[in-house]
Each structure stands twice: as structure tokens, then as C-alpha cells.
PDB file of C-alpha atoms and ligand atoms in Angstrom:
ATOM      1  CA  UNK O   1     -18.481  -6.127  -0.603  1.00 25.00           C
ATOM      2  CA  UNK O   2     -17.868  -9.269  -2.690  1.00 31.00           C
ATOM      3  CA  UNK O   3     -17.665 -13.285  -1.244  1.00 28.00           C
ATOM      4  CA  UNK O   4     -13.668 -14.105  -2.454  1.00 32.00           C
ATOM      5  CA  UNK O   5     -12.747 -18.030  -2.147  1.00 33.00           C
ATOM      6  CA  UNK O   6     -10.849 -19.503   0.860  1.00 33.00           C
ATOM      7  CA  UNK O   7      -7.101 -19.308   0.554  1.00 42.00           C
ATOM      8  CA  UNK O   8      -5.511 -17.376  -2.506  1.00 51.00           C
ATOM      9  CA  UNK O   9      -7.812 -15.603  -4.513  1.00 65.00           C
ATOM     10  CA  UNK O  10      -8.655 -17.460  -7.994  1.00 69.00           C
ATOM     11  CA  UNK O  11      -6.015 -16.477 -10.420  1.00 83.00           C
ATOM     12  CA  UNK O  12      -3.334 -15.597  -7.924  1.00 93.00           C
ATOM     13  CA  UNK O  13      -0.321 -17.918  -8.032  1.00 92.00           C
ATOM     14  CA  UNK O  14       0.602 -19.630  -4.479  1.00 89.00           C
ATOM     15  CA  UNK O  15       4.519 -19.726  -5.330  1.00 96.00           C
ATOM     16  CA  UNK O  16       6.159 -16.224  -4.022  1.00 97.00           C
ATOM     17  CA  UNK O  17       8.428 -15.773  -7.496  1.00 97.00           C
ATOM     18  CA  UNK O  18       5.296 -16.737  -9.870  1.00 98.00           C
ATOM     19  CA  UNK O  19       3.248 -14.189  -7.699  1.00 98.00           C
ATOM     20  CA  UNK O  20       6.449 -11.856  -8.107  1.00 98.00           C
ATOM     21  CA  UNK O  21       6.208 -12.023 -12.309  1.00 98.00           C
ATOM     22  CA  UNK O  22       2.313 -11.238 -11.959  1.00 98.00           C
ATOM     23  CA  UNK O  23       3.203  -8.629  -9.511  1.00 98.00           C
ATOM     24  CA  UNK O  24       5.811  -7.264 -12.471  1.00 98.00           C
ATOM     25  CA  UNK O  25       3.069  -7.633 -15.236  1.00 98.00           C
ATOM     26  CA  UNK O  26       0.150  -5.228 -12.700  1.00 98.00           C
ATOM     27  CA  UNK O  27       3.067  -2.431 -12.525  1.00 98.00           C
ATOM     28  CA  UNK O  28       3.148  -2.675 -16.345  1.00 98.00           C
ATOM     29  CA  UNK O  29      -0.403  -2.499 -16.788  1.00 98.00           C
ATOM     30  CA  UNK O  30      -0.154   0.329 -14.119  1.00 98.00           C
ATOM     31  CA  UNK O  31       2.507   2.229 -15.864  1.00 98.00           C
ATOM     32  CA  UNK O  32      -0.068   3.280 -18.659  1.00 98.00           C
ATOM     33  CA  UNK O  33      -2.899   3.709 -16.661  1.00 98.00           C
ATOM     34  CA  UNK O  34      -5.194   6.272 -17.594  1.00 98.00           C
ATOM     35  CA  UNK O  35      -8.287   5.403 -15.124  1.00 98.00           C
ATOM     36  CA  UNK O  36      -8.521   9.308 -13.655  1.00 98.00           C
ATOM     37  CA  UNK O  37      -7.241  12.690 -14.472  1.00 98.00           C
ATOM     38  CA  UNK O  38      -4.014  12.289 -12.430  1.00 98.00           C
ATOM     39  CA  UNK O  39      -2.611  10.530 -15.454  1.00 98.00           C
ATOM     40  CA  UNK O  40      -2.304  13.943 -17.307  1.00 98.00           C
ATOM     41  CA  UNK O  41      -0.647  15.833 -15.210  1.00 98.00           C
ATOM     42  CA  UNK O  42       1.704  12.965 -13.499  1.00 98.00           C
ATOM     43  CA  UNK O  43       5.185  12.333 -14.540  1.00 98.00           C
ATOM     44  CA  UNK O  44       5.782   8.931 -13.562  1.00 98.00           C
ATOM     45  CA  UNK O  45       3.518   6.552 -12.184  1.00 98.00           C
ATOM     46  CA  UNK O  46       4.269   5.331  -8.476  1.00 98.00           C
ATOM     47  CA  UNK O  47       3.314   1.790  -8.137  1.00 98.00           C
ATOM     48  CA  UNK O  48       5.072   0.725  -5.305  1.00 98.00           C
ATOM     49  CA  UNK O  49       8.337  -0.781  -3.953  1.00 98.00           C
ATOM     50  CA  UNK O  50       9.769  -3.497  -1.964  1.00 98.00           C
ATOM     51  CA  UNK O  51       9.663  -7.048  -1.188  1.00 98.00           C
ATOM     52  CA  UNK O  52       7.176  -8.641  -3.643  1.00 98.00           C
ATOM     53  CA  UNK O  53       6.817 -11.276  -0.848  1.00 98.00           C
ATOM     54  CA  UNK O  54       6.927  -9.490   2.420  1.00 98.00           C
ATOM     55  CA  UNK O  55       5.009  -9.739   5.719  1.00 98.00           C
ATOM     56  CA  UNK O  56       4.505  -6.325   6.059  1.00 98.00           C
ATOM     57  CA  UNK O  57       3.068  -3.451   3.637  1.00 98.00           C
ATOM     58  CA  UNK O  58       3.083  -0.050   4.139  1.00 99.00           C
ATOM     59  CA  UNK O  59       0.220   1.535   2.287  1.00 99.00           C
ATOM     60  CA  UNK O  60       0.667   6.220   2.557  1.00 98.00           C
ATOM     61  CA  UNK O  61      -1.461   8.359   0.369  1.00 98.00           C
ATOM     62  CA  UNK O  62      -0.022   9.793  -2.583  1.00 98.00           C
ATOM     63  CA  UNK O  63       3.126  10.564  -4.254  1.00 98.00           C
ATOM     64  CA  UNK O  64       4.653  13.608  -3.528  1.00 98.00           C
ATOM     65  CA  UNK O  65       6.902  15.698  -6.048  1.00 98.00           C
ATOM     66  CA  UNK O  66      10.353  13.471  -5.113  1.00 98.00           C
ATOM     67  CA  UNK O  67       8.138  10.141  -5.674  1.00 98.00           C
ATOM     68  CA  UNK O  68       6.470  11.800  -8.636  1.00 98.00           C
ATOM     69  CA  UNK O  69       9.658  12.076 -10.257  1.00 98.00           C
ATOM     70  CA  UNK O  70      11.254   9.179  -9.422  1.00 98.00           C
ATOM     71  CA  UNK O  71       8.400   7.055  -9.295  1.00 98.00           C
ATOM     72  CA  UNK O  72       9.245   5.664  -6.044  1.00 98.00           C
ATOM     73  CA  UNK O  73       6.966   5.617  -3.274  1.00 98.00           C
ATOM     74  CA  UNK O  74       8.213   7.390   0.080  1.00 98.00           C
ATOM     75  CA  UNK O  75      11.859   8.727  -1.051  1.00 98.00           C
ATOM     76  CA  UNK O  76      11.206  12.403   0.196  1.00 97.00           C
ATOM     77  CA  UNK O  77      11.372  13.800   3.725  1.00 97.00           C
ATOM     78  CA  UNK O  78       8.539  11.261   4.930  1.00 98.00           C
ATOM     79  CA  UNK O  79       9.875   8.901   3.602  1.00 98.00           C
ATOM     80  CA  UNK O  80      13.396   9.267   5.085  1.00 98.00           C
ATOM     81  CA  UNK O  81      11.255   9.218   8.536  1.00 98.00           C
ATOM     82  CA  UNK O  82       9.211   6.060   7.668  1.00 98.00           C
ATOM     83  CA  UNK O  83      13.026   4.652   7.087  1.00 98.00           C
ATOM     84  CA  UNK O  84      13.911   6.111  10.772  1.00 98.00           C
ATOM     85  CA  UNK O  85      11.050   4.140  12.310  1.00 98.00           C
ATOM     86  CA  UNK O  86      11.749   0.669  10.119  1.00 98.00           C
ATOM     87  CA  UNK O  87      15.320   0.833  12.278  1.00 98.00           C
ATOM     88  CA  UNK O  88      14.058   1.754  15.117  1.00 98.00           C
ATOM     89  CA  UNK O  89      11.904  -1.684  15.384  1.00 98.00           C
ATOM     90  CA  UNK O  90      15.317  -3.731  13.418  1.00 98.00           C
ATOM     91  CA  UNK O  91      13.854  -3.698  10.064  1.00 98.00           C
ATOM     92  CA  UNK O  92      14.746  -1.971   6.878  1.00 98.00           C
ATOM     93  CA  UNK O  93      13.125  -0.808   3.852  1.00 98.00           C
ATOM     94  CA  UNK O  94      13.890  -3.802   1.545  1.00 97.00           C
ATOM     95  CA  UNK O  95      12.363  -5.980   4.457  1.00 98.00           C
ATOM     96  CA  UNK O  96       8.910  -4.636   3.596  1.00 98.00           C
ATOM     97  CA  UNK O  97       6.845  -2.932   0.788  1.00 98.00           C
ATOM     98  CA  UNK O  98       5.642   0.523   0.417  1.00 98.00           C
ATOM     99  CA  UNK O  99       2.816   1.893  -1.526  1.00 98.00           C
ATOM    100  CA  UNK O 100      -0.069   4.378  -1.350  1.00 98.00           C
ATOM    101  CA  UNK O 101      -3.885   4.402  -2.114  1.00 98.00           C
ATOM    102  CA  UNK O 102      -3.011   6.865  -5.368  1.00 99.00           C
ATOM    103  CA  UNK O 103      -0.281   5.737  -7.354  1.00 98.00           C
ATOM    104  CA  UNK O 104      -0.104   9.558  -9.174  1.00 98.00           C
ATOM    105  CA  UNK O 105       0.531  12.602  -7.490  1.00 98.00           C
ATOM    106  CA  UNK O 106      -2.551  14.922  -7.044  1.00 98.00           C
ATOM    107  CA  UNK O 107      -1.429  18.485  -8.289  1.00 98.00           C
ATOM    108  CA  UNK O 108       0.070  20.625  -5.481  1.00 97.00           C
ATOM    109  CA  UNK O 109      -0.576  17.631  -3.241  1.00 97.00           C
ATOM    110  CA  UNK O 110      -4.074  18.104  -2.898  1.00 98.00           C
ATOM    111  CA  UNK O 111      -6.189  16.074  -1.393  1.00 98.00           C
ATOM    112  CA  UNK O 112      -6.857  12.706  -3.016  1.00 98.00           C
ATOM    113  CA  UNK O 113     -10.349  12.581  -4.491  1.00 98.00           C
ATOM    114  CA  UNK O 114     -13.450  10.153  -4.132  1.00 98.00           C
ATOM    115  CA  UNK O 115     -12.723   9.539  -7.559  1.00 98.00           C
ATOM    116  CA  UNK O 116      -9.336   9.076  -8.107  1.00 98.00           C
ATOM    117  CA  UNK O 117      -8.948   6.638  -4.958  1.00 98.00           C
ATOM    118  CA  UNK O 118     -11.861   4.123  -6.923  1.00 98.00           C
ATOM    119  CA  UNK O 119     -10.072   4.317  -9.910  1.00 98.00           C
ATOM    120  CA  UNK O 120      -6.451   3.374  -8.594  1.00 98.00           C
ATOM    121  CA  UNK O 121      -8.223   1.033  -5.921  1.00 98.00           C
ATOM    122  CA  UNK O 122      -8.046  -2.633  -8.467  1.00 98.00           C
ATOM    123  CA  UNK O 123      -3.951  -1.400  -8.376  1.00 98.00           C
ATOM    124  CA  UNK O 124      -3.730  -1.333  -4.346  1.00 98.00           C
ATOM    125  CA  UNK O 125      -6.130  -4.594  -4.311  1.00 98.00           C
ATOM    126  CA  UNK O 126      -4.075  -6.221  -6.822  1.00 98.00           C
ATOM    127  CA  UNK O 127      -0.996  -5.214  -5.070  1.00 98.00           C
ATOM    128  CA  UNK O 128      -2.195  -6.796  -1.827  1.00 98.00           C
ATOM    129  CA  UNK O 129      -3.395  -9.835  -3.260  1.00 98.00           C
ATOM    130  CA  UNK O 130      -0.392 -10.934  -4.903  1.00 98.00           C
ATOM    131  CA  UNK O 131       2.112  -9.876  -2.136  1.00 98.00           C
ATOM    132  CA  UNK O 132      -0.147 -11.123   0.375  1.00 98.00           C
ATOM    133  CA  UNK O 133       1.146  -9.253   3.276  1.00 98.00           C
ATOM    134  CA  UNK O 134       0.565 -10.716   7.172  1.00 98.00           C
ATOM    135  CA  UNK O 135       0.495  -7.195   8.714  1.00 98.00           C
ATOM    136  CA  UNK O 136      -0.603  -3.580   7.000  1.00 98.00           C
ATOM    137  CA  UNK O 137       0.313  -0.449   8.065  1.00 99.00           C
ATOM    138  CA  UNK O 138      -2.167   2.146   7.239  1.00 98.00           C
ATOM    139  CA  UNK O 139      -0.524   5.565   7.176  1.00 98.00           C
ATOM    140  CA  UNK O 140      -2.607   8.401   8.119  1.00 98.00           C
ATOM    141  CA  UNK O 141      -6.492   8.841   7.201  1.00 98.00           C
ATOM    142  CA  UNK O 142      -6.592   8.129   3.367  1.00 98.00           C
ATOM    143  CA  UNK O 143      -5.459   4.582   3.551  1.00 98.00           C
ATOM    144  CA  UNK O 144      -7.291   3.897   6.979  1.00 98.00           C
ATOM    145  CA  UNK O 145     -10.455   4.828   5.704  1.00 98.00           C
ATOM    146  CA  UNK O 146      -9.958   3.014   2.752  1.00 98.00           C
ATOM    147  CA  UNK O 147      -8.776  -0.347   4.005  1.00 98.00           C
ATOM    148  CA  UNK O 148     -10.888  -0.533   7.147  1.00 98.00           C
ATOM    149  CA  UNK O 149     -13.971   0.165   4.930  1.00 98.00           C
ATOM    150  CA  UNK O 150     -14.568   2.944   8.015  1.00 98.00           C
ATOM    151  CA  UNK O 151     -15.137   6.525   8.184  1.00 98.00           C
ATOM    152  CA  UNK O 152     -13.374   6.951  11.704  1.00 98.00           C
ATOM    153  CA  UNK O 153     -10.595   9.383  12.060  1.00 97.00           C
ATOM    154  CA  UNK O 154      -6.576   8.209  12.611  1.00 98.00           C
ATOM    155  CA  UNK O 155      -6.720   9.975  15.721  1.00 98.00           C
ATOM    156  CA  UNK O 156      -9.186   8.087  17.493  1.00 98.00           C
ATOM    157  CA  UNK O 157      -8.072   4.630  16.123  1.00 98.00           C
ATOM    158  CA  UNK O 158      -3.934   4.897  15.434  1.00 98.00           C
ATOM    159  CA  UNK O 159      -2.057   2.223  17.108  1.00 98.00           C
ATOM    160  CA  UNK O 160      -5.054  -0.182  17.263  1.00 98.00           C
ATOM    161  CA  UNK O 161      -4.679  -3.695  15.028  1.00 98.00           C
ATOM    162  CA  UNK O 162      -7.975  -4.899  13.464  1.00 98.00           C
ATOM    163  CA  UNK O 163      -8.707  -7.886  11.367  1.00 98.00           C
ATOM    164  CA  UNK O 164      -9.630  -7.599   8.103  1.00 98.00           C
ATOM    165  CA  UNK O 165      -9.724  -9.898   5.100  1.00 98.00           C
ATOM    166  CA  UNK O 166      -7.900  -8.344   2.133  1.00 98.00           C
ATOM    167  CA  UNK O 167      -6.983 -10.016  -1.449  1.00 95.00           C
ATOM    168  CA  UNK O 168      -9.059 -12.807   0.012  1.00 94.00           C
ATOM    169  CA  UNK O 169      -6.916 -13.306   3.095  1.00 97.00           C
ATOM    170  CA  UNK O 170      -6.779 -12.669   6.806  1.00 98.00           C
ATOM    171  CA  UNK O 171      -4.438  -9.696   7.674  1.00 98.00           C
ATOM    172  CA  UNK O 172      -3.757  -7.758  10.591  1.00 98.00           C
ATOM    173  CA  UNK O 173      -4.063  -3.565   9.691  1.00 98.00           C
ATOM    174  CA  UNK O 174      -2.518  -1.366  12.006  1.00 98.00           C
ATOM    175  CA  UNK O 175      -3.423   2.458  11.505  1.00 98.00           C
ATOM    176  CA  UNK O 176      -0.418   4.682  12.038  1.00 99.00           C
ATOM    177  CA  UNK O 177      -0.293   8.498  11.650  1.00 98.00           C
ATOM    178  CA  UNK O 178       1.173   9.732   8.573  1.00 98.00           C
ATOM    179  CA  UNK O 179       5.195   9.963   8.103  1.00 98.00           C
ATOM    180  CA  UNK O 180       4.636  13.805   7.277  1.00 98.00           C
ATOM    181  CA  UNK O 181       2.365  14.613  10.395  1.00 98.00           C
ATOM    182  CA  UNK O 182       5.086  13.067  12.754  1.00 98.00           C
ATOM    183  CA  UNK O 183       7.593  15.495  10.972  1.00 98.00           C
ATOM    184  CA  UNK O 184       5.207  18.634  11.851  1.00 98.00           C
ATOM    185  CA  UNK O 185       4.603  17.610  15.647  1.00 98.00           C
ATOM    186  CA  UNK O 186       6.805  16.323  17.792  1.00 98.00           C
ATOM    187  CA  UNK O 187       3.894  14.592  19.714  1.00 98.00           C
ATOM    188  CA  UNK O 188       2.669  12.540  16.713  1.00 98.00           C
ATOM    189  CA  UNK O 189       6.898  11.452  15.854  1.00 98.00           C
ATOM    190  CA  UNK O 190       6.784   9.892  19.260  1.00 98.00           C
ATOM    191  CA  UNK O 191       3.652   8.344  19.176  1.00 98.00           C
ATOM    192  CA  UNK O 192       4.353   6.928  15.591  1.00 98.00           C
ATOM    193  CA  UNK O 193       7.646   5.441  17.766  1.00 98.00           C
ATOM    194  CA  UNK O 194       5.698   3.456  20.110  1.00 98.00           C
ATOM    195  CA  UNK O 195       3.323   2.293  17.880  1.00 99.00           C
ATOM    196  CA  UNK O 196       5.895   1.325  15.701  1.00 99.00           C
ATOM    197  CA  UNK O 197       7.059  -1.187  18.339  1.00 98.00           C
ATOM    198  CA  UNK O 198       4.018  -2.781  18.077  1.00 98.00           C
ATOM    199  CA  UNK O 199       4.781  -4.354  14.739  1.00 98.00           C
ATOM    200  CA  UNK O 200       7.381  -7.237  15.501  1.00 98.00           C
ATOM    201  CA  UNK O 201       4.843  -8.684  17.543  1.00 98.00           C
ATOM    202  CA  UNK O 202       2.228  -8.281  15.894  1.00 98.00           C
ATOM    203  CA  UNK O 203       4.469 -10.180  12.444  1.00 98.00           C
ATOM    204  CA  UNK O 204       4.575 -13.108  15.000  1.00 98.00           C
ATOM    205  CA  UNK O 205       0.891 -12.922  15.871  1.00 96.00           C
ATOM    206  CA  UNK O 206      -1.249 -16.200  14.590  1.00 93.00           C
ATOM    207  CA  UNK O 207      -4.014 -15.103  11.620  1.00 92.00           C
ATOM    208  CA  UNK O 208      -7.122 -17.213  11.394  1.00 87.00           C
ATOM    209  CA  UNK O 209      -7.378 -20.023   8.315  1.00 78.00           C
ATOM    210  CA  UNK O 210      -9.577 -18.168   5.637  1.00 70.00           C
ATOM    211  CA  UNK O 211     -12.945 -19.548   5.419  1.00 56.00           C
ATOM    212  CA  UNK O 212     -15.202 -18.086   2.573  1.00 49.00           C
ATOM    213  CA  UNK O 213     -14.192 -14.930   3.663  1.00 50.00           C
ATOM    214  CA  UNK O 214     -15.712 -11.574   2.173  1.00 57.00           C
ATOM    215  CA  UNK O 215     -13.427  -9.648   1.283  1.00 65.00           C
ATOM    216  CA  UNK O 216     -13.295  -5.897   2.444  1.00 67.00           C
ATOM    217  CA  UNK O 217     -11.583  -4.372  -1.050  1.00 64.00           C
ATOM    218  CA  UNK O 218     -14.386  -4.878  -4.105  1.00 54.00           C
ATOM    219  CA  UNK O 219     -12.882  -6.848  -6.692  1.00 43.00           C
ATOM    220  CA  UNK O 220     -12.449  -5.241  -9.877  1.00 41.00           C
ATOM    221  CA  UNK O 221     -15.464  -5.934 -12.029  1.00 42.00           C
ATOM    222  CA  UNK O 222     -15.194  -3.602 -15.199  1.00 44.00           C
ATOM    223  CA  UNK O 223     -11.798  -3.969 -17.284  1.00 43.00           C
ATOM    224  CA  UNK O 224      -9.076  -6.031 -16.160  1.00 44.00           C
ATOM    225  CA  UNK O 225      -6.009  -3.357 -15.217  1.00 40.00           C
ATOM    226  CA  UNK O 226      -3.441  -6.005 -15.988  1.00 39.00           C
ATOM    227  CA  UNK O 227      -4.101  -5.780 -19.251  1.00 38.00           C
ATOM    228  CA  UNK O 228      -2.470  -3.660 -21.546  1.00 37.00           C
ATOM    229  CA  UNK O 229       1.517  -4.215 -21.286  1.00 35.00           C
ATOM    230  CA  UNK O 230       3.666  -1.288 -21.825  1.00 37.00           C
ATOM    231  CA  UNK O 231       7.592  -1.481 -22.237  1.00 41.00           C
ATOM    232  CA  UNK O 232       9.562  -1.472 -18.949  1.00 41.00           C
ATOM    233  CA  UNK O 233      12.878  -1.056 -18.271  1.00 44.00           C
ATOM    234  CA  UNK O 234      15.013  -3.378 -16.542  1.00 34.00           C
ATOM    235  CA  UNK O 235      15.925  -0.743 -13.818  1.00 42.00           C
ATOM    236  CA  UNK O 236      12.082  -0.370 -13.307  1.00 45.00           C
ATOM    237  CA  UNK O 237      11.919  -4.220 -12.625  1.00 46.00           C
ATOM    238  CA  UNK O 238      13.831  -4.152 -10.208  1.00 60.00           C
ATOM    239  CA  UNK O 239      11.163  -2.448  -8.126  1.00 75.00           C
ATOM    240  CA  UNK O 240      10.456  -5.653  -6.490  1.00 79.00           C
ATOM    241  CA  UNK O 241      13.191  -7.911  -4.899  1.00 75.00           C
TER     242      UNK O 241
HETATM  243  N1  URA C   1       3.505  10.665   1.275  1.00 76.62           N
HETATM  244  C1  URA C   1       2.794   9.601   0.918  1.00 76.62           C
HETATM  245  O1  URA C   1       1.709   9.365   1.402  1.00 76.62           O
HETATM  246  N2  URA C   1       3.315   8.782   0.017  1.00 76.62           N
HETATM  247  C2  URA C   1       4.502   8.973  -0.514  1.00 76.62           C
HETATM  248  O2  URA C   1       4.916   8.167  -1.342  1.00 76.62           O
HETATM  249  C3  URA C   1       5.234  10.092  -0.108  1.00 76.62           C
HETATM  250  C4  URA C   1       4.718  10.932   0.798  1.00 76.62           C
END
């Protein structure tokens, strides 16, 4: 746990397209990162896509072997069902941005490890702080865990919103099941629906002004991740509307 200042957090731009061309410079830093072992056996890395300035985030677990080759987050099977529930509640993928706690694909689809989820964790903080999202989605028990700093299982706490400060700034998280369980039980599609329709209101709902808030993502303390540029491609820019 670290104290973060009121407001934006102290380097973070308060204009939406400056915080979009920082957002562009993490992903390059990303694209080369070597923090864990996923790097050697990844193909591309899967930062994240969307609206660089949306209200809501999505944050899932890890790539699978679509995203891993695409390097797009969510463009398999779940994903086509995470796009299902977006229209379901009027929204669309562009509307919103998608991510996961790992931003390489665990061979096989293992399990994420303690490990790896530290070492990609100044990404997903970075990631929230510049895109400074009103409302989170947490999708299934890797990202719940991890953003609500709590060991208690999806099951007991799915279609709950809880306060939390993240990137130095109030934000409502709402744990969801996972895409891919809803797609194995019928039970867990329809309760993803409903909780699904919680989201418009919750977009609407008031946050509190940040006061000296501490923050519930560690800052990065060892080396800065957005260093070290690598070439991108214009088509990979365009990651971020
Ligand atoms: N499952 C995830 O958690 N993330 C993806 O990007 C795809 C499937």
C-alpha cells in the first residue's frame, strides 16, 4: 500500500489525448517487456484495447492462443461473449477498454502465477492510471483478487460494486464471472446477464472527490516500465481510439 496524491497521480497528464500518447508510449515499453518468463514463450504481447479515455475497463486474466496471436485482448470465443453482453446493456466494444492482469499468455493457459501477475502488475496500474476509468469490471477470480487487494472467491462476491481507489482515483469495481465460465454453464451466462445490467447505472453513479487517497495497486518502485521504446507499427497504434 502506498499514499498517491489527490486527483491525477504525479506525472499523469489531465488532458484525455496527452494521457492517450503516454498511454501509446506504456504499450511500447510493454511490447519488449521481459519482466517474467512468459516473454519467452509468448508471441505477441497483449496490452490491451479500446478507448484510451473510457468510463469503463474491462480487466480478464490472460491471453489466450487467438489474443496471443493477434495481440488483442478478448478476440476468441470469450471474447465474442463479453461482446454479446456489451449489446445487451447498449454498449459496444470501442465504447470501453479491455485488458487482463497478464498481458502474455501462460503456456497451455495455465494458471497465471504469483509471479508473473507482480511483474505485469506496473502495466495494468499504468494502464488504469492513465485511462482513468469510472467503473471496472473484474472478470473472474484473477483480476478480483488482484484489484480488490482480497482473497475472497468470485462466487461469493460477483455482482457486488465496491470502492476502491486505483491510479490514485476513486473507482467503482464490479466483479463479474469470467466470459469463458458463462460459456461452460448456462447458469453463470445468465447471471453474467443480469449483472451486466448493473453497469449503466452504476457509469451514472456519483464517485467521491479524491482526498490523499491510498491507493490499492503499489506503485512501481524498481525500474520505470515506460522506458525502453521499441518500434511500433502504425496498425498497432491504433490500439487505442
Ligand atoms: N480470457 C481472458 O481472460 N483474456 C483474454 O484476453 C481472453 C480470454
Amino acid at each position: 500500500m502506498a499514499e498517491t496524491q489527490t486527483g491525477s497521480l504525479p506525472g499523469i497528464p489531465d488532458g484525455a489525448e496527452e494521457r492517450r500518447e503516454a498511454l501509446v508510449e506504456v504499450y511500447r515499453g510493454a511490447s519488449a517487456c521481459e519482466r517474467c518468463a512468459l516473454a519467452e514463450t509468448r508471441n505477441k504481447v497483449v496490452f490491451g484495447s479500446g478507448n484510451s479515455d473510457a468510463d469503463l475497463m474491462f480487466v480478464g486474466e490472460a491471453p489466450g492462443a487467438e489474443e496471443d496471436r493477434r495481440g488483442l485482448p478478448f478476440v476468441g470465443r470469450a471474447g465474442k461473449f463479453l461482446g454479446e453482453l456489451l449489446e445487451g446493456i447498449g454498449m459496444q466494444r470501442e465504447d470501453v477498454f479491455i485488458n487482463n492482469v497478464l498481458c502474455c499468455r501462460p503456456p497451455g493457459n495455465r494458471d497465471p502465477q504469483p509471479e508473473e501477475i507482480e511483474a505485469c502488475r506496473p502495466w495494468l496500474e499504468s494502464r488504469i492510471s492513465l485511462i482513468q476509468p469510472r467503473v471496472i469490471g473484474t472478470l473472474g477470480n484473477f483480476a478480483t483478487k488482484l484489484l480488490t487487494g482480497k482473497p475472497t472467491g468470485i462466487t461469493k462476491v460477483r455482482g457486488s460494486a465496491q470502492h476502491h481507489t486505483l491510479g490514485g482515483r476513486p473507482v467503482l469495481l464490479l466483479p463479474l464471472f469470467h466470459p469463458a465460465a458463462g460459456l461452460r454453464t448456462r447458469a453463470v451466462a445468465e447471471q453474467l446477464r443480469e449483472d451486466f445490467k448493473l453497469i449503466p447505472g452504476l457509469l451514472t453513479e456519483p464517485l467521491p472527490e479524491p482526498i490523499a487517497a491510498v491507493d490499492d495497486l503499489e506503485p512501481e518502485t524498481e525500474s520505470d516500465p515506460m522506458e525502453r521504446p521499441v518500434e511500433v507499427s502504425a496498425d498497432q497504434m491504433g490500439l487505442f481510439g
